[in-house]
XYZ file of C-alpha atoms in Angstrom:
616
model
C -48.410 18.000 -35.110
C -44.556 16.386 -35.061
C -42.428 18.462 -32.449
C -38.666 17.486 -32.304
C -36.956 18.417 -28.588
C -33.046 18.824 -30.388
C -29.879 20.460 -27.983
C -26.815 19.152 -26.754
C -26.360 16.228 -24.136
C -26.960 16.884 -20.719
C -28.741 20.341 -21.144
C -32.119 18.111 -19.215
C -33.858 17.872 -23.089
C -35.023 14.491 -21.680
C -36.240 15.316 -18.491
C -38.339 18.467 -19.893
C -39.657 15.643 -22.422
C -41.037 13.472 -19.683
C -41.867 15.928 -17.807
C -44.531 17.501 -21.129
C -45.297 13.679 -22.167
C -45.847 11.960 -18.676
C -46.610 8.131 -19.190
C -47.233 7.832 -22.875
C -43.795 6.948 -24.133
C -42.617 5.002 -26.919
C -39.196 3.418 -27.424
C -38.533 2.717 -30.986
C -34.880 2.516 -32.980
C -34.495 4.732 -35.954
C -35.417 3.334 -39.189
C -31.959 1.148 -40.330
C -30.271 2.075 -37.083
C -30.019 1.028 -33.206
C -30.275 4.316 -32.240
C -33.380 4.396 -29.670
C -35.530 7.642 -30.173
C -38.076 8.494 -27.256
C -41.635 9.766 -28.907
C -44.808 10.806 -26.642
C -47.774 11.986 -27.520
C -49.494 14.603 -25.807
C -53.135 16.842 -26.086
C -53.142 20.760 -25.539
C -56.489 22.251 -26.434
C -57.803 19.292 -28.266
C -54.798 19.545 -30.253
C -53.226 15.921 -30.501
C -48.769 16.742 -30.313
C -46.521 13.978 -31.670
C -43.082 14.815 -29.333
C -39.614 13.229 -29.871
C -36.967 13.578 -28.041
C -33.819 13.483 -30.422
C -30.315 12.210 -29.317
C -27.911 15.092 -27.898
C -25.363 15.764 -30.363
C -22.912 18.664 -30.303
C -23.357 19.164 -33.844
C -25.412 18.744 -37.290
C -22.632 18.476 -39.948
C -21.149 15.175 -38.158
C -21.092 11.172 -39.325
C -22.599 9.934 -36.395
C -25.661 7.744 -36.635
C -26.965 10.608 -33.903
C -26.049 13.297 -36.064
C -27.554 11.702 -39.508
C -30.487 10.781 -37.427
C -31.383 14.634 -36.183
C -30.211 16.128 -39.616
C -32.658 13.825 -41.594
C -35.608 14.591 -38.747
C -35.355 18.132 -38.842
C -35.271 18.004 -42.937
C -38.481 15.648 -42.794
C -41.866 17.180 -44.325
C -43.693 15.984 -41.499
C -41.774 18.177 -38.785
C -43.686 21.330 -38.093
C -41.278 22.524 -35.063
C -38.969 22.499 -33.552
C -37.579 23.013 -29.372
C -34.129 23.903 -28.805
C -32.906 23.377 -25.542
C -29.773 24.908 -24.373
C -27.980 24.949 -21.067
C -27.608 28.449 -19.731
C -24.771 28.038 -17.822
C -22.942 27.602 -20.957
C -24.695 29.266 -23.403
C -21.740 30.595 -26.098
C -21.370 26.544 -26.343
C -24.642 25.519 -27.034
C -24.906 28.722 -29.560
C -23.455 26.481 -31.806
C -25.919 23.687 -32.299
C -28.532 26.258 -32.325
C -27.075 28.406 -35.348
C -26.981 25.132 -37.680
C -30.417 24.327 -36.550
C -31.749 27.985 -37.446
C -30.460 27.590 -41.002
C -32.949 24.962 -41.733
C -35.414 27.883 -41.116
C -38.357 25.112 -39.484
C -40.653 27.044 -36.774
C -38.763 27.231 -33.364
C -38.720 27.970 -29.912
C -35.663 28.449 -27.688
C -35.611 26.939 -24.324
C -32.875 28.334 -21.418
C -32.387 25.408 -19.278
C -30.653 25.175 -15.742
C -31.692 29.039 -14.934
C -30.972 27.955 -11.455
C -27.717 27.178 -11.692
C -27.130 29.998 -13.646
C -28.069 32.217 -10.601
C -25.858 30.762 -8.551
C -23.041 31.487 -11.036
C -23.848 34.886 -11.477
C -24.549 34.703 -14.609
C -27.396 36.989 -16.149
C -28.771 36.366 -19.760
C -30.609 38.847 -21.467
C -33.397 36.613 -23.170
C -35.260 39.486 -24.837
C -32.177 40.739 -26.236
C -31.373 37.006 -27.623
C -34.894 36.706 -28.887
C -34.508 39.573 -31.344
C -31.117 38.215 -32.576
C -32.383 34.501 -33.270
C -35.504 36.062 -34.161
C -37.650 33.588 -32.057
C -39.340 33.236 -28.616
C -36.696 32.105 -25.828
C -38.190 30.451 -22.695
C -36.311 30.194 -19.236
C -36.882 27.365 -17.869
C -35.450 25.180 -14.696
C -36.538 21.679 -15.460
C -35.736 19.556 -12.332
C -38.485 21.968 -10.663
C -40.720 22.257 -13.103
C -40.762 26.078 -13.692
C -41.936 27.008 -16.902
C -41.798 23.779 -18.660
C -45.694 24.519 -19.294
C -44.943 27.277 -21.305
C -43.150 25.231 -24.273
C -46.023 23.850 -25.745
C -48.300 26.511 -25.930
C -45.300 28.359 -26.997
C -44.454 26.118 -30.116
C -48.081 25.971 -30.849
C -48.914 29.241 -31.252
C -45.835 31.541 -30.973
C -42.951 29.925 -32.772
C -41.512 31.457 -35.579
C -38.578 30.916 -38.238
C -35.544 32.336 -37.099
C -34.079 35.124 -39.055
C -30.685 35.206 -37.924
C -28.021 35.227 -40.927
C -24.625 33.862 -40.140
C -21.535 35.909 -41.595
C -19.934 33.481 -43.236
C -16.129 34.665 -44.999
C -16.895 36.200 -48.195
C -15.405 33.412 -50.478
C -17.823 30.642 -48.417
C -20.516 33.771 -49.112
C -19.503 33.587 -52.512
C -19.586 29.783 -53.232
C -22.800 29.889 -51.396
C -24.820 32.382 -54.229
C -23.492 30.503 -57.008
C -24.485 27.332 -56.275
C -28.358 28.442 -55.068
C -28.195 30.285 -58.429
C -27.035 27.641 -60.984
C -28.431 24.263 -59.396
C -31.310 25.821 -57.490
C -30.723 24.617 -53.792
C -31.585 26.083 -50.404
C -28.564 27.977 -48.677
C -28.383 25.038 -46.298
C -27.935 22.329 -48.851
C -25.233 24.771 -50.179
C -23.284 24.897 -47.160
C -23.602 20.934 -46.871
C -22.756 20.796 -50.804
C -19.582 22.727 -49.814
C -18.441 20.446 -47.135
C -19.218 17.245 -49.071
C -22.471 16.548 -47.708
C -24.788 15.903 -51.170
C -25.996 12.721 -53.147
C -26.619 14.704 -56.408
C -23.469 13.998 -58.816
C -24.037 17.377 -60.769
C -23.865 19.390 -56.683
C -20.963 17.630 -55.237
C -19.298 18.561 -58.448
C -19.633 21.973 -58.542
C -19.096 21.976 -54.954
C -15.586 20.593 -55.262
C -14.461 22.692 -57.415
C -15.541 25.646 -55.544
C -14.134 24.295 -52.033
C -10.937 23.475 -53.723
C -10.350 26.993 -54.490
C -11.307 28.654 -51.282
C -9.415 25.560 -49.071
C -5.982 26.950 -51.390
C -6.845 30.183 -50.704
C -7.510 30.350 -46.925
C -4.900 27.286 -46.548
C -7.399 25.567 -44.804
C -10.459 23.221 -45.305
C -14.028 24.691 -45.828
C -15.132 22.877 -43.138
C -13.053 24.678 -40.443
C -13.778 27.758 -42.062
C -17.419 27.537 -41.428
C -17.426 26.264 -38.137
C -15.099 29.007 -37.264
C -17.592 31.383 -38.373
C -20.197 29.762 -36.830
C -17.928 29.572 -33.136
C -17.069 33.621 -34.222
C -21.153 34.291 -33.977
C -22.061 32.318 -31.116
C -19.177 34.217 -28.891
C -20.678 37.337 -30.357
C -23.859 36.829 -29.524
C -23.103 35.542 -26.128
C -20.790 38.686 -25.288
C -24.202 40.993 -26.187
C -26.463 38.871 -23.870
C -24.775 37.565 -21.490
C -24.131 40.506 -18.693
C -21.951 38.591 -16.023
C -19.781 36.223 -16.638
C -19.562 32.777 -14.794
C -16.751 33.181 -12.006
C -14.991 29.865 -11.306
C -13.626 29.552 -7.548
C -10.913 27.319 -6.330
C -11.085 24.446 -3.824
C -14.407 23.654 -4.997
C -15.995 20.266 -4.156
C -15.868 19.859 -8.558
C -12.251 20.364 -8.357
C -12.065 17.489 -5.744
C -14.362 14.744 -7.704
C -12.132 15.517 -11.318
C -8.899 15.551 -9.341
C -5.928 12.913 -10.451
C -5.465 12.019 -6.793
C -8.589 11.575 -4.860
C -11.162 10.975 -7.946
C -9.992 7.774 -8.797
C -10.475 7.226 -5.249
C -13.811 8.349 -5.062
C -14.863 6.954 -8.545
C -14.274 3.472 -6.626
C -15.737 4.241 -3.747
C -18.621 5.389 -5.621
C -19.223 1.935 -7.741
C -17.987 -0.061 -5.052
C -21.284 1.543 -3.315
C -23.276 0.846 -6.165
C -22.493 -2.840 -7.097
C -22.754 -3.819 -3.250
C -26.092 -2.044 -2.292
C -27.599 -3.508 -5.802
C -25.728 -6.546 -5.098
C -27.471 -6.753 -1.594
C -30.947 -5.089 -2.082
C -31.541 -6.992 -5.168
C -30.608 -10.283 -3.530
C -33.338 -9.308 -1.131
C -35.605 -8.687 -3.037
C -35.111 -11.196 -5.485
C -35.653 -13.965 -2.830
C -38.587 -12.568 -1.294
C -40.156 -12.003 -4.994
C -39.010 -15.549 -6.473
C -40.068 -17.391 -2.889
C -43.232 -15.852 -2.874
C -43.518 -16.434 -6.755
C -43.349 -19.855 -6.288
C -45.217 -20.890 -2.739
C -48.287 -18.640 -4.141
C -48.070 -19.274 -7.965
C -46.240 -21.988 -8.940
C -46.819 -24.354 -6.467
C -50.750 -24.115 -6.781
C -50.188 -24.664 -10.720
C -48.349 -27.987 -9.676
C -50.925 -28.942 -7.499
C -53.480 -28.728 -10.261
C -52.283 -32.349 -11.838
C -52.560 -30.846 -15.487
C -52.106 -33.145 -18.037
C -47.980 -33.617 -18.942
C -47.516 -31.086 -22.188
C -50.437 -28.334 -20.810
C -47.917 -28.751 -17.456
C -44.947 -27.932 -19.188
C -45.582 -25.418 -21.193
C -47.360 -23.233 -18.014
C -44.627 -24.264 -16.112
C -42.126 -23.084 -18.674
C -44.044 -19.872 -18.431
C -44.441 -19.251 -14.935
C -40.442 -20.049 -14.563
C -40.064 -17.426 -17.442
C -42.144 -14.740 -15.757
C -40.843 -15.736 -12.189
C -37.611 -15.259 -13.327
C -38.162 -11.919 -15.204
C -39.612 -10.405 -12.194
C -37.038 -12.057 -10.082
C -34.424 -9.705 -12.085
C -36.440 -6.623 -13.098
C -37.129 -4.990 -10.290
C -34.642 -6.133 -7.551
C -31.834 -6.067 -9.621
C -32.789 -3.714 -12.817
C -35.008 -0.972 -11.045
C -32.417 -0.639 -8.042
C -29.427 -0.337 -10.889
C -31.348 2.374 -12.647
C -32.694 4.407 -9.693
C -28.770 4.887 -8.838
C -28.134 5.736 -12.242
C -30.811 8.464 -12.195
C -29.013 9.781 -9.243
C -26.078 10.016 -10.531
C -26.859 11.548 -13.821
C -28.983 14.138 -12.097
C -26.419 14.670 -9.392
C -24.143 15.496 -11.995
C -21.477 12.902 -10.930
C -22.015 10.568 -13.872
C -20.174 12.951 -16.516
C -17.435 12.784 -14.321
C -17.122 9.361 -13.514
C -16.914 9.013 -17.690
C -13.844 11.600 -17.317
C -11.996 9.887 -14.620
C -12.263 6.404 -16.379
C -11.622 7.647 -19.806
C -8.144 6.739 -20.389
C -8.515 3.483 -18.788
C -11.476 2.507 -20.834
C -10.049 3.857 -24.107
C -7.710 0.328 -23.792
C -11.001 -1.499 -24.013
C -12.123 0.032 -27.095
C -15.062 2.070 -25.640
C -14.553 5.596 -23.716
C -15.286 6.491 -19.774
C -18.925 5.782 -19.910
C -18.693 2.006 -20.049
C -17.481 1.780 -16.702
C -20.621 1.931 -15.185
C -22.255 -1.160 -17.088
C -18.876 -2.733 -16.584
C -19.279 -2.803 -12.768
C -22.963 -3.108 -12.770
C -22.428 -6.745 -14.280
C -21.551 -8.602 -11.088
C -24.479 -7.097 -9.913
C -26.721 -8.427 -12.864
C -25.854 -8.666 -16.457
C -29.206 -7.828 -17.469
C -29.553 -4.029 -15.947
C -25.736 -3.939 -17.047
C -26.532 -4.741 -20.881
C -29.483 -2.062 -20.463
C -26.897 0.300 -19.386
C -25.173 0.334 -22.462
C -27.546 2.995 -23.972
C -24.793 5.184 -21.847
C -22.402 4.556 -24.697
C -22.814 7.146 -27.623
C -21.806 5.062 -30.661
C -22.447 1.460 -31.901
C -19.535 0.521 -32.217
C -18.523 0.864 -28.071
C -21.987 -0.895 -27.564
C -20.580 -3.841 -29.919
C -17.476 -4.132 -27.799
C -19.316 -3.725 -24.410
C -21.818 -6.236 -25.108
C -19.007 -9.060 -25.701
C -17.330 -7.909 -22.558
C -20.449 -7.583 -20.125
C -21.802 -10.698 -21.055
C -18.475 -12.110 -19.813
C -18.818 -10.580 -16.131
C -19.355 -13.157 -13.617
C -22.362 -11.646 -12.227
C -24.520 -12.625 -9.085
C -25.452 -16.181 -10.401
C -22.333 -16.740 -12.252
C -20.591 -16.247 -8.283
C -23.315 -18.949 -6.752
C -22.048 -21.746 -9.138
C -18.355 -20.311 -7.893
C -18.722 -20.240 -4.301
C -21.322 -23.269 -4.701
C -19.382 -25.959 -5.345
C -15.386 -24.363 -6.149
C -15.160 -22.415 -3.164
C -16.936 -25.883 -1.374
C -15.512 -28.672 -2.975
C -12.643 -27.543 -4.224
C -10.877 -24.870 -2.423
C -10.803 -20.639 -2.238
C -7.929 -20.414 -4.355
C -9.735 -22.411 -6.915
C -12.689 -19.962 -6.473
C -10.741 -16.918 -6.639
C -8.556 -18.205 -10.071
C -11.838 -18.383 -11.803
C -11.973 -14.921 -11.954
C -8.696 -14.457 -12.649
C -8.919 -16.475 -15.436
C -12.290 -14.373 -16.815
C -11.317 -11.333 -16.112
C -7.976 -12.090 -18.188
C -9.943 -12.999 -21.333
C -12.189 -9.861 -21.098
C -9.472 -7.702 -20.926
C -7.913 -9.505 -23.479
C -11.109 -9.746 -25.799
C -11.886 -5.751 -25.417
C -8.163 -5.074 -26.461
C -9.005 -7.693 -29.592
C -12.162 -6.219 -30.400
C -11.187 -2.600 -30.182
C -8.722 -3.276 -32.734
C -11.316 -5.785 -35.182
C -14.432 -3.746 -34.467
C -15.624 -1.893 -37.817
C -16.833 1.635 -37.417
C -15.850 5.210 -36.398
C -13.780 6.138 -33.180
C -14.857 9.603 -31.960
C -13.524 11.599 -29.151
C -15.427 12.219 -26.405
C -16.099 15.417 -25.948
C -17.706 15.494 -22.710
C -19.874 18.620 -20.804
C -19.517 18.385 -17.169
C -23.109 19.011 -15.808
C -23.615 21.137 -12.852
C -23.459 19.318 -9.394
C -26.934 19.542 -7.945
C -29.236 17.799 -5.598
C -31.070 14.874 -7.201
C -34.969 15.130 -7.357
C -36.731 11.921 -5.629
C -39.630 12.516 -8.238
C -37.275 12.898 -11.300
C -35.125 9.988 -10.179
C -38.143 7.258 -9.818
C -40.062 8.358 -13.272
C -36.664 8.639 -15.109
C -36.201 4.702 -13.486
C -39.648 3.435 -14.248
C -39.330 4.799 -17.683
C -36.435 2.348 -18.427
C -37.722 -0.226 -16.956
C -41.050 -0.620 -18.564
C -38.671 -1.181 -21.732
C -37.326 -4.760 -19.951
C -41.327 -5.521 -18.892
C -41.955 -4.929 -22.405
C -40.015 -5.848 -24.837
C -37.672 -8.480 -22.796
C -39.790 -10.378 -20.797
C -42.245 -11.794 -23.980
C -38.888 -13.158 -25.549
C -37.888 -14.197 -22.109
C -41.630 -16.500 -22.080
C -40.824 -17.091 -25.627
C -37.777 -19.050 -25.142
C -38.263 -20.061 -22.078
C -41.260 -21.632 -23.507
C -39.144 -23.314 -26.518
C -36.823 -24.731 -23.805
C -39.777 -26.133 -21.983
C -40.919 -28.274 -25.259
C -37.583 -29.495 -25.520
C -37.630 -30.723 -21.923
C -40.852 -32.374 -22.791
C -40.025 -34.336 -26.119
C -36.822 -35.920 -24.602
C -34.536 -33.258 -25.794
C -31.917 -32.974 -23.269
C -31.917 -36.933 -21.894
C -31.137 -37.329 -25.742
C -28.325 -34.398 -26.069
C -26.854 -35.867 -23.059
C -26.696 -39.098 -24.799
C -25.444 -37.724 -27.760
C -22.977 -35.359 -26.531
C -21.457 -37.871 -23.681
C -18.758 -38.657 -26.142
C -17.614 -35.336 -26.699
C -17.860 -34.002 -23.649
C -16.388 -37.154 -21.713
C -13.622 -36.536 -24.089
C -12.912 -32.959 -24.508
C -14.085 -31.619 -21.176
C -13.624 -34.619 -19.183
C -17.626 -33.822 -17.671
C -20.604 -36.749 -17.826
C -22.833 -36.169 -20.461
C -25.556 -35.053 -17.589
C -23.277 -32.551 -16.493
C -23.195 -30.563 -19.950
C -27.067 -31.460 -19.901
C -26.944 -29.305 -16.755
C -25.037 -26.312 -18.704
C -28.003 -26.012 -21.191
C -30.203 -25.030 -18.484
C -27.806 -22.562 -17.031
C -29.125 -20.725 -20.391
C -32.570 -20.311 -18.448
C -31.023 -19.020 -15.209
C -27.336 -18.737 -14.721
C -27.566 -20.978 -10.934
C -29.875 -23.238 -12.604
C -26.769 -25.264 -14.170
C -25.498 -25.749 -10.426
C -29.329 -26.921 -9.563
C -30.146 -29.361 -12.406
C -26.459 -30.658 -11.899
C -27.652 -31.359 -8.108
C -30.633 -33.288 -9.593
C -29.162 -35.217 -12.380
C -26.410 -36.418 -10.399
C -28.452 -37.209 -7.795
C -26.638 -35.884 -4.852
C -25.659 -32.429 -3.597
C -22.206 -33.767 -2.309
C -21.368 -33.208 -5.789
C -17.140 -34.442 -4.363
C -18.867 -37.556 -4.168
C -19.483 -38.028 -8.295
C -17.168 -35.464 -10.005
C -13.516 -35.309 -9.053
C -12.446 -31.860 -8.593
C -10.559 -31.344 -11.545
C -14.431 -31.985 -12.944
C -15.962 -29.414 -10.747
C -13.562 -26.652 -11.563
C -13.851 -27.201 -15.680
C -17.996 -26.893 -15.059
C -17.754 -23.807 -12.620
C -15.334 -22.452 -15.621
C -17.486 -23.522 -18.960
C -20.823 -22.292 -16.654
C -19.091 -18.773 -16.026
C -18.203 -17.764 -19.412
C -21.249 -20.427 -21.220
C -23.781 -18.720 -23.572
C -25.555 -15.996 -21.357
C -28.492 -16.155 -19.550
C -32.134 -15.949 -21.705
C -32.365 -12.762 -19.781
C -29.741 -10.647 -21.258
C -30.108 -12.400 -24.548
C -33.447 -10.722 -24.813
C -32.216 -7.636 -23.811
C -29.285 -7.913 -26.237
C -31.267 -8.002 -29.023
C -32.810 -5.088 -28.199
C -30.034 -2.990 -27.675
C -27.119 -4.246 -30.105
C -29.342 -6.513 -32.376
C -29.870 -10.192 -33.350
C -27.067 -10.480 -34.918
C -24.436 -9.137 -32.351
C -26.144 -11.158 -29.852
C -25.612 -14.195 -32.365
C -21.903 -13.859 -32.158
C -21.587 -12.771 -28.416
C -23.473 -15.845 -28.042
C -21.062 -18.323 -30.074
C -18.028 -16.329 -28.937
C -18.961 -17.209 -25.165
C -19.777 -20.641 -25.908
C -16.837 -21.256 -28.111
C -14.914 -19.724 -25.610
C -16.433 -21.492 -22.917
C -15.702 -24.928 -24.031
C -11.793 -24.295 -25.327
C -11.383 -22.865 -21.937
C -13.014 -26.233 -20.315
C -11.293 -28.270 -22.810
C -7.527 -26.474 -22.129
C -8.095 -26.575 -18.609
C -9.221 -30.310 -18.669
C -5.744 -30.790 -20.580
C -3.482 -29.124 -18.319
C -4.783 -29.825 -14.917
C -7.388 -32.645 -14.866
């Protein structure tokens, strides 16, 4: 049996779906999309229960990829029902959503989420009352407890029904509605989509055309606001009949203080600050004990084995691979997500996206990409993860080129390494002037180049509420199994490829080859650029094999300082880590990580090679 969880965002539909599905969850993207769905499977009374959790979308008569992506699940054969979640403390909105999905007449069951907060609003819902006017059972339910959340399945199972509720529609839509079910045959749903231009068939669009061209000259105004004004007439009225106190806003409240002009920004930056330093920190912690330990117990021993030379590389290239996966996932990618989880389920991460909205909308992308934004001097990787935040492909296209650019953790080694060393601060602190000049100036390109739809962002502020531990950690291991997964066998892959190279000659040939070139353009020995290839590996690993192949670490003693500075700059915005390649592909694809990868490296070297013009 194929359930589909469908609502708007932030009514908790995911956290009641790992709550029902526990530890069996799948990541997958939609078929011909990058749009992640979460399916579980579950068993209630030997009955096996196929769950997916659908994006949240505010509507299902949108262009979205979201919105195609729930309209073609719910009109799929192999759907039996259906849960719709809606938040009661603002039920007339989520009305909405749940009046399209009725019309598609699939068994359903209503779930009232945030009950709790409801309470504390004073607002009172009469569920039996709205049960007889969808026509199906309604459920009330406060997820970050757990109350009730048992009762959906066995509810959907054996209760559910078809909702019978009938929405008024004007009498000309009513009209346009019978003839087309009468003369091509079609469901009442597939009219109203007919009538808005939502049909393949030649011989429906047609007919549909001509009918919405009357009524639009008519009413004076498209079909499509028609209906939805219907459908927003019928939600109030149903709300108004169940609903028996209203919600009864107070001033001075600690909501008004977080979304305020003045102090929010403040506290917005005080928040991320927070963040970035106390992943910054813990991870670095962690990631030393982890990687030390890593290597005294593991690889260390495998040295000691005296393996013959290509059975020696390639477990070394392995070991490297998995010591540096681990050396990122859970210092650096399991600390950024448990302070994501607490911010989503405090409630403060809708209006962080609020507060930077205007600022981001410069960039291309709207107020949720701040937080990956920041989280990339932290770690690039957990940052790139973080761009599941971002509702549409097209801000995940633009955020990808732009966090991949963030000096992050590594990146500021090779700075304060040798720049801040060997050359000077103010050397140091002009690299990232100079990087985070071209990001700006790259997100203000690609916002204007990048193909695809720009949608408002219509944004629910969830309720302000104290964060579950047990919510926060499951919601964190969740995303994190997806790096230990998916990321970390193309992380072994290429580290793996990079290891056979080592071993055939590869790189004491490159740096042969490209000597000329980079003698000439970037003014760097050709071990030097050797050195920049295995910054690909590890970000700090192009400051360590430059140590060995130079043979010194007084590194003033064999490069000038012009030559340290073009490095430190080609190293910082070089061809990302192997790391957040992998995860790249995941999120944005192979062929977005293809170009964020030449863009940085192009980048990269015109960068070196104006700098080694101007200055050197």
């Amino acid at each position: 049996m194929k359930i589909g969880l469908i609502g708007n965002p932030n009514v908790g539909k995911s956290l009641i779906f790992h709550q029902l599905t526990g530890i069996g969850v799948e990541v997958s993207n939609y078929p011909g999309t990058t749009v992640d769905l979460f399916s579980g499977t579950l068993c209630y009374r030997k009955e096996r229960i196929d769950l997916v959790d659908l994006p949240g979308i505010y509507s299902l008569e949108g262009k979205s990829p979201e919105e195609e992506i729930v309209r073609n699940f719910i009109t799929g054969e192999e759907v039996e029902g259906l849960v719709a979640v809606l938040d009661a403390t603002h039920l007339e909105r989520n009305l909405y959503l749940l009046l399209q999905v009725a019309e598609y007449k699939k068994p359903l069951v209503v779930v009232l989420n945030m009950m709790d907060e409801a309470e504390k609003r004073g607002i009172e819902i009469d569920r039996e009352k709205l049960s007889s006017i969808i026509g199906t059972e309604v459920i009330p339910v406060t997820a970050t407890q757990g109350k009730n959340v048992g009762e959906i399945i066995p509810a959907i199972l054996f209760r559910s029904r078809t909702p019978d509720i009938t929405i008024p529609y004007d009498l000309h839509i009513e009209a346009a509605i019978r003839t087309l079910v009468s003369v091509h045959g079609i469901s009442r749903v597939v009219a109203l989509q007919a009538l808005q231009g939502m049909v393949d068939d030649p011989g429906i669009a047609e007919s549909a055309g001509t009918l919405a061209r009357e009524i639009e000259e008519v009413h004076r105004m498209s079909v499509q606001q028609i209906i939805a004004g219907n459908r927003h007439r019928c939600a109030r009225v149903i709300a108004e009949k169940v609903i028996r106190k209203r919600e009864e806003v107070t001033a001075g409240s600690l909501d008004t203080l977080l979304t305020s002009r003045v102090w929010g920004p403040v506290i917005l930056c005080a928040v991320l600050a927070a963040i970035l330093l106390s992943v910054f920190s813990i991870g670095s912690y962690l990631e030393e004990f982890l990687v030390g330990s890593f290597e005294s117990l593991i690889v260390q021993p495998f040295l000691s084995l005296g393996l013959e030379p290509l059975p020696e590389q390639i477990g070394l290239a392995i070991l490297l691979a998995l010591q540096a996966g681990l050396g990122i996932a859970f210092p650096f990618i399991f600390t950024f997500y448990i302070f994501i989880s607490i911010l989503e389920d405090s409630g403060y991460l809708t209006r962080a996206a609020f507060l930077a909205d205007s600022t981001m909308h410069r960039l291309g992308m709207h107020g949720q990409g701040i937080i990956p934004l920041i989280l990339g001097f932290g770690c690039n990787v957990p940052a790139i993860m973080g761009l599941r935040l971002l509702r549409t492909r097209r801000e995940r296209v633009i955020a990808s080129f732009l966090v991949s650019m963030i000096p992050c953790s590594a990146r500021t080694v090779i700075i304060a390494g040798i720049v801040a060393v060997f050359v000077g601060f103010g050397a140091a602190l002009s690299i990232y002037v100079i990087t985070f000049g071209l990001i700006i100036l790259t997100g203000i390109v690609l916002s204007r180049i990048t193909p695809g739809e720009r949608y408002g962002m219509i944004l629910e502020l969830s309720p302000l509420r104290v964060p579950e531990p047990g919510n926060v950690l499951a919601k964190s291991w969740y995303r994190i199994r997806e790096f230990l997964v998916i990321a970390m066998p193309l992380l072994v892959a290429a580290s793996i490829v990079l290891g056979l190279l080592q071993y055939i000659g590869f790189f004491s040939l490159f740096a042969e080859l490209v000597a000329p070139f980079s003698e000439t353009i970037l003014g760097l020995p050709g071990y030097a650029a050797s050195a920049l290839l295995f910054g690909i590996l590890r970000k700090e690993m192009a400051l360590e094999t430059l140590v060995i192949l130079s043979g010194t670490a007084d590194l003033a003693s064999v490069l000038t300082a012009g030559q340290i500075y073009v490095f430190a700059v080609v190293s910082v915005l070089f061809i990302p880590c192997i790391s957040t390649i992998a995860v790249l592909v995941k999120v944005v694809g192979a062929r977005i990580t293809f170009l964020v990868s030449l863009y940085t490296l192009i980048l990269g070297i015109c960068i070196g090679a104006l700098i080694n013009i101007l200055v050197v």
